[in-house]
PDB file of C-alpha atoms in Angstrom:
ATOM      1  CA  PRO A 293     107.395 113.085 103.657  1.00  0.00           C
ATOM      2  CA  MET A 294     105.037 110.253 104.481  1.00  0.00           C
ATOM      3  CA  TYR A 295     101.488 110.784 103.363  1.00  0.00           C
ATOM      4  CA  SER A 296      99.675 109.157 100.498  1.00  0.00           C
ATOM      5  CA  VAL A 297      96.650 108.843  98.297  1.00  0.00           C
ATOM      6  CA  SER A 298      95.367 105.393  98.350  1.00  0.00           C
ATOM      7  CA  ILE A 299      92.587 104.003  96.192  1.00  0.00           C
ATOM      8  CA  ALA A 300      91.145 100.492  95.719  1.00  0.00           C
ATOM      9  CA  ALA A 301      88.410  98.788  93.672  1.00  0.00           C
ATOM     10  CA  ARG A 302      86.261  96.267  95.403  1.00  0.00           C
ATOM     11  CA  ARG A 303      83.984  93.560  93.765  1.00  0.00           C
ATOM     12  CA  VAL A 304      81.479  91.585  95.776  1.00  0.00           C
ATOM     13  CA  GLY A 305      83.275  92.436  98.997  1.00  0.00           C
ATOM     14  CA  GLU A 306      86.781  91.612  97.690  1.00  0.00           C
ATOM     15  CA  VAL A 307      89.479  94.052  96.937  1.00  0.00           C
ATOM     16  CA  ILE A 308      90.555  93.426  93.297  1.00  0.00           C
ATOM     17  CA  ALA A 309      92.811  96.374  92.433  1.00  0.00           C
ATOM     18  CA  GLY A 310      94.700  98.874  94.429  1.00  0.00           C
ATOM     19  CA  TYR A 311      97.133 101.797  94.003  1.00  0.00           C
ATOM     20  CA  VAL A 312      98.932 103.935  96.430  1.00  0.00           C
ATOM     21  CA  VAL A 313     101.031 107.104  95.733  1.00  0.00           C
ATOM     22  CA  ASN A 314     103.407 108.951  98.188  1.00  0.00           C
ATOM     23  CA  ILE A 315     102.479 112.501  97.400  1.00  0.00           C
ATOM     24  CA  ALA A 316     105.607 113.885  98.786  1.00  0.00           C
ATOM     25  CA  THR A 317     107.984 111.713  96.870  1.00  0.00           C
ATOM     26  CA  GLY A 318     106.055 110.533  93.832  1.00  0.00           C
ATOM     27  CA  GLU A 319     106.697 106.951  94.665  1.00  0.00           C
ATOM     28  CA  GLU A 320     103.903 104.634  93.373  1.00  0.00           C
ATOM     29  CA  TRP A 321     102.738 100.955  94.070  1.00  0.00           C
ATOM     30  CA  GLY A 322      99.932  99.017  92.542  1.00  0.00           C
ATOM     31  CA  ALA A 323      98.366  95.531  92.598  1.00  0.00           C
ATOM     32  CA  ILE A 324      95.711  93.480  90.850  1.00  0.00           C
ATOM     33  CA  ALA A 325      94.312  90.545  92.565  1.00  0.00           C
ATOM     34  CA  GLY A 326      95.903  87.333  91.275  1.00  0.00           C
ATOM     35  CA  SER A 327      98.452  89.271  89.105  1.00  0.00           C
ATOM     36  CA  GLY A 328     101.118  90.444  91.695  1.00  0.00           C
ATOM     37  CA  SER A 329     102.052  93.734  92.897  1.00  0.00           C
ATOM     38  CA  TRP A 330     104.593  96.362  91.642  1.00  0.00           C
ATOM     39  CA  ARG A 331     106.302  99.492  92.303  1.00  0.00           C
ATOM     40  CA  TYR A 332     106.464 102.053  89.553  1.00  0.00           C
ATOM     41  CA  ASP A 333     109.773 104.033  89.464  1.00  0.00           C
ATOM     42  CA  GLY A 334     109.216 106.221  86.342  1.00  0.00           C
ATOM     43  CA  ASN A 335     111.147 103.845  84.049  1.00  0.00           C
ATOM     44  CA  GLY A 336     108.460 100.975  84.458  1.00  0.00           C
ATOM     45  CA  LEU A 337     107.073  98.283  86.693  1.00  0.00           C
ATOM     46  CA  ASN A 338     109.167  96.434  89.217  1.00  0.00           C
ATOM     47  CA  LEU A 339     107.398  93.516  90.444  1.00  0.00           C
ATOM     48  CA  LEU A 340     107.380  92.888  94.202  1.00  0.00           C
ATOM     49  CA  ALA A 341     108.269  89.663  95.999  1.00  0.00           C
ATOM     50  CA  ALA A 342     108.555  90.224  99.719  1.00  0.00           C
ATOM     51  CA  PRO A 343     111.686  88.592 101.200  1.00  0.00           C
ATOM     52  CA  SER A 344     111.627  85.918 103.785  1.00  0.00           C
ATOM     53  CA  VAL A 345     112.660  86.548 107.313  1.00  0.00           C
ATOM     54  CA  PRO A 346     115.309  84.044 108.960  1.00  0.00           C
ATOM     55  CA  ARG A 347     113.949  84.478 112.414  1.00  0.00           C
ATOM     56  CA  LEU A 348     111.281  86.476 114.278  1.00  0.00           C
ATOM     57  CA  ASP A 349     113.849  88.079 116.540  1.00  0.00           C
ATOM     58  CA  HIS A 350     115.334  89.625 113.529  1.00  0.00           C
ATOM     59  CA  ALA A 351     112.090  91.287 112.404  1.00  0.00           C
ATOM     60  CA  LEU A 352     111.716  94.895 111.891  1.00  0.00           C
ATOM     61  CA  VAL A 353     107.983  95.616 112.684  1.00  0.00           C
ATOM     62  CA  ALA A 354     105.956  98.603 111.318  1.00  0.00           C
ATOM     63  CA  THR A 355     103.074  99.800 113.453  1.00  0.00           C
ATOM     64  CA  GLY A 356     100.866 102.761 114.267  1.00  0.00           C
ATOM     65  CA  PHE A 357      98.846 104.067 117.120  1.00  0.00           C
ATOM     66  CA  ASN A 358      95.236 105.053 117.567  1.00  0.00           C
ATOM     67  CA  TYR A 359      94.408 108.648 118.451  1.00  0.00           C
ATOM     68  CA  VAL A 360      91.932 107.701 121.239  1.00  0.00           C
ATOM     69  CA  PRO A 361      94.080 107.925 124.468  1.00  0.00           C
ATOM     70  CA  GLU A 362      92.619 104.752 126.196  1.00  0.00           C
ATOM     71  CA  ILE A 363      93.216 102.662 123.013  1.00  0.00           C
ATOM     72  CA  ARG A 364      96.663 104.179 122.514  1.00  0.00           C
ATOM     73  CA  ALA A 365      97.699 103.402 126.027  1.00  0.00           C
ATOM     74  CA  LYS A 366      96.641  99.615 125.619  1.00  0.00           C
ATOM     75  CA  GLN A 367      98.567  99.645 122.231  1.00  0.00           C
ATOM     76  CA  ALA A 368     101.639 101.017 124.016  1.00  0.00           C
ATOM     77  CA  GLY A 369     101.503  98.159 126.617  1.00  0.00           C
ATOM     78  CA  ALA A 370     101.206  95.419 123.742  1.00  0.00           C
ATOM     79  CA  VAL A 371     104.152  97.127 121.787  1.00  0.00           C
ATOM     80  CA  ALA A 372     106.160  97.061 125.034  1.00  0.00           C
ATOM     81  CA  ARG A 373     105.677  93.394 125.306  1.00  0.00           C
ATOM     82  CA  LEU A 374     106.399  92.820 121.676  1.00  0.00           C
ATOM     83  CA  LEU A 375     109.717  94.555 121.605  1.00  0.00           C
ATOM     84  CA  PRO A 376     111.856  91.947 123.463  1.00  0.00           C
ATOM     85  CA  HIS A 377     110.901  89.443 120.797  1.00  0.00           C
ATOM     86  CA  ILE A 378     111.717  91.344 117.667  1.00  0.00           C
ATOM     87  CA  ARG A 379     114.594  93.440 116.313  1.00  0.00           C
ATOM     88  CA  ASP A 380     112.776  96.898 116.597  1.00  0.00           C
ATOM     89  CA  ILE A 381     109.618  98.821 115.586  1.00  0.00           C
ATOM     90  CA  ARG A 382     108.934 101.762 113.109  1.00  0.00           C
ATOM     91  CA  ARG A 383     106.185 104.087 112.836  1.00  0.00           C
ATOM     92  CA  ILE A 384     105.902 106.751 109.907  1.00  0.00           C
ATOM     93  CA  GLY A 385     102.213 107.505 110.156  1.00  0.00           C
ATOM     94  CA  SER A 386     100.638 106.113 106.848  1.00  0.00           C
ATOM     95  CA  ALA A 387      99.392 102.592 107.060  1.00  0.00           C
ATOM     96  CA  ALA A 388      99.267 102.378 103.224  1.00  0.00           C
ATOM     97  CA  LEU A 389     102.781 103.354 102.857  1.00  0.00           C
ATOM     98  CA  ASP A 390     103.837 100.959 105.571  1.00  0.00           C
ATOM     99  CA  LEU A 391     102.224  98.111 103.745  1.00  0.00           C
ATOM    100  CA  CYS A 392     103.870  99.087 100.533  1.00  0.00           C
ATOM    101  CA  ALA A 393     107.234  99.306 102.327  1.00  0.00           C
ATOM    102  CA  LEU A 394     106.580  95.715 103.732  1.00  0.00           C
ATOM    103  CA  ALA A 395     105.826  94.415 100.225  1.00  0.00           C
ATOM    104  CA  GLU A 396     109.300  95.641  99.251  1.00  0.00           C
ATOM    105  CA  GLY A 397     111.054  94.338 102.139  1.00  0.00           C
ATOM    106  CA  GLN A 398     111.836  97.507 104.088  1.00  0.00           C
ATOM    107  CA  TYR A 399     109.984  95.984 106.943  1.00  0.00           C
ATOM    108  CA  ASP A 400     109.430  92.358 108.008  1.00  0.00           C
ATOM    109  CA  ALA A 401     106.192  92.449 109.790  1.00  0.00           C
ATOM    110  CA  TYR A 402     103.186  94.713 110.575  1.00  0.00           C
ATOM    111  CA  VAL A 403     100.493  95.230 113.363  1.00  0.00           C
ATOM    112  CA  GLU A 404      98.004  97.808 113.958  1.00  0.00           C
ATOM    113  CA  GLU A 405      94.536  98.379 115.425  1.00  0.00           C
ATOM    114  CA  GLY A 406      91.986 100.795 114.266  1.00  0.00           C
ATOM    115  CA  LEU A 407      92.550 100.948 110.534  1.00  0.00           C
ATOM    116  CA  LYS A 408      89.714 101.900 108.398  1.00  0.00           C
ATOM    117  CA  GLN A 409      89.174 100.296 105.088  1.00  0.00           C
ATOM    118  CA  TRP A 410      90.603 103.143 103.160  1.00  0.00           C
ATOM    119  CA  ASP A 411      93.751 102.707 105.076  1.00  0.00           C
ATOM    120  CA  LEU A 412      93.856  98.823 104.445  1.00  0.00           C
ATOM    121  CA  ALA A 413      92.262  98.138 101.077  1.00  0.00           C
ATOM    122  CA  ALA A 414      95.039  99.140  98.479  1.00  0.00           C
ATOM    123  CA  GLY A 415      98.139  98.645 100.705  1.00  0.00           C
ATOM    124  CA  GLY A 416      96.801  95.278 101.938  1.00  0.00           C
ATOM    125  CA  LEU A 417      96.263  93.976  98.418  1.00  0.00           C
ATOM    126  CA  ILE A 418      99.755  95.120  97.474  1.00  0.00           C
ATOM    127  CA  ALA A 419     101.180  93.393 100.533  1.00  0.00           C
ATOM    128  CA  SER A 420      99.360  90.060  99.886  1.00  0.00           C
ATOM    129  CA  GLU A 421     100.189  90.187  96.141  1.00  0.00           C
ATOM    130  CA  SER A 422     103.839  90.369  97.081  1.00  0.00           C
ATOM    131  CA  GLY A 423     103.559  87.128  98.898  1.00  0.00           C
ATOM    132  CA  LEU A 424     102.787  88.257 102.562  1.00  0.00           C
ATOM    133  CA  ILE A 425     100.023  86.951 104.684  1.00  0.00           C
ATOM    134  CA  VAL A 426      97.564  89.630 105.849  1.00  0.00           C
ATOM    135  CA  SER A 427      95.290  88.573 108.664  1.00  0.00           C
ATOM    136  CA  GLY A 428      93.068  89.828 111.500  1.00  0.00           C
ATOM    137  CA  LEU A 429      92.918  88.611 115.095  1.00  0.00           C
ATOM    138  CA  ASP A 430      90.725  85.680 114.205  1.00  0.00           C
ATOM    139  CA  GLY A 431      90.479  85.692 110.291  1.00  0.00           C
ATOM    140  CA  GLU A 432      90.021  88.508 108.044  1.00  0.00           C
ATOM    141  CA  PRO A 433      91.857  91.792 108.631  1.00  0.00           C
ATOM    142  CA  ASN A 434      89.587  94.605 110.031  1.00  0.00           C
ATOM    143  CA  GLU A 435      89.410  97.777 112.296  1.00  0.00           C
ATOM    144  CA  ARG A 436      89.978  95.450 115.364  1.00  0.00           C
ATOM    145  CA  LEU A 437      93.495  94.301 114.126  1.00  0.00           C
ATOM    146  CA  VAL A 438      95.553  93.974 111.015  1.00  0.00           C
ATOM    147  CA  MET A 439      98.686  91.770 111.226  1.00  0.00           C
ATOM    148  CA  VAL A 440     101.067  91.043 108.166  1.00  0.00           C
ATOM    149  CA  ALA A 441     104.017  88.934 107.814  1.00  0.00           C
ATOM    150  CA  HIS A 442     106.003  86.685 105.506  1.00  0.00           C
ATOM    151  CA  PRO A 443     104.918  83.072 105.513  1.00  0.00           C
ATOM    152  CA  SER A 444     108.430  82.097 107.034  1.00  0.00           C
ATOM    153  CA  ILE A 445     107.426  83.881 110.303  1.00  0.00           C
ATOM    154  CA  ALA A 446     103.611  84.393 110.003  1.00  0.00           C
ATOM    155  CA  GLU A 447     102.330  81.719 112.409  1.00  0.00           C
ATOM    156  CA  GLU A 448     104.933  82.583 115.172  1.00  0.00           C
ATOM    157  CA  TYR A 449     104.525  86.320 114.676  1.00  0.00           C
ATOM    158  CA  PHE A 450     100.669  86.196 114.710  1.00  0.00           C
ATOM    159  CA  ALA A 451     100.797  84.039 117.914  1.00  0.00           C
ATOM    160  CA  LEU A 452     103.111  86.575 119.466  1.00  0.00           C
ATOM    161  CA  VAL A 453     101.051  89.641 118.548  1.00  0.00           C
ATOM    162  CA  ARG A 454      98.011  87.826 120.219  1.00  0.00           C
ATOM    163  CA  ALA A 455     100.039  86.846 123.404  1.00  0.00           C
ATOM    164  CA  CYS A 456     101.006  90.484 123.668  1.00  0.00           C
ATOM    165  CA  GLY A 457      97.582  91.673 124.076  1.00  0.00           C
ATOM    166  CA  PHE A 458      96.799  93.517 120.791  1.00  0.00           C
TER     167      PHE A 458
END
């Protein structure tokens, strides 16, 4: 039950609002730039504040894989190099839901190659408004690479992701 509808509003190239709904469960998340992110549980809004991670080797990392076999093989190698340095990985199949789960503290970090804007826009805003750092390989997140982590491990995690060959 992990598929979603994800919608975002963009102004002058910047995502200013986003909303994600898990269609199978009815769970909902949203964010407005500069105003935080929340989860709607049917009774009201619960503001999200991603918890800090004590150490990188305790991090549970969400990821996904490209459908192009050559890219997928490269990603598998990078994940294999990443695994000895973290607690474990998870893959559910919806980047938007991964980013919302990250904002809630279900995961500690995220990495994925090949995300389209519709995969990233709303979930990325929800993650960043919860206090997480959302980055790309060398700057803004994009189709080449998306990395997300709490500020407590972000610098170390982003360096590790690069060293692993993502």
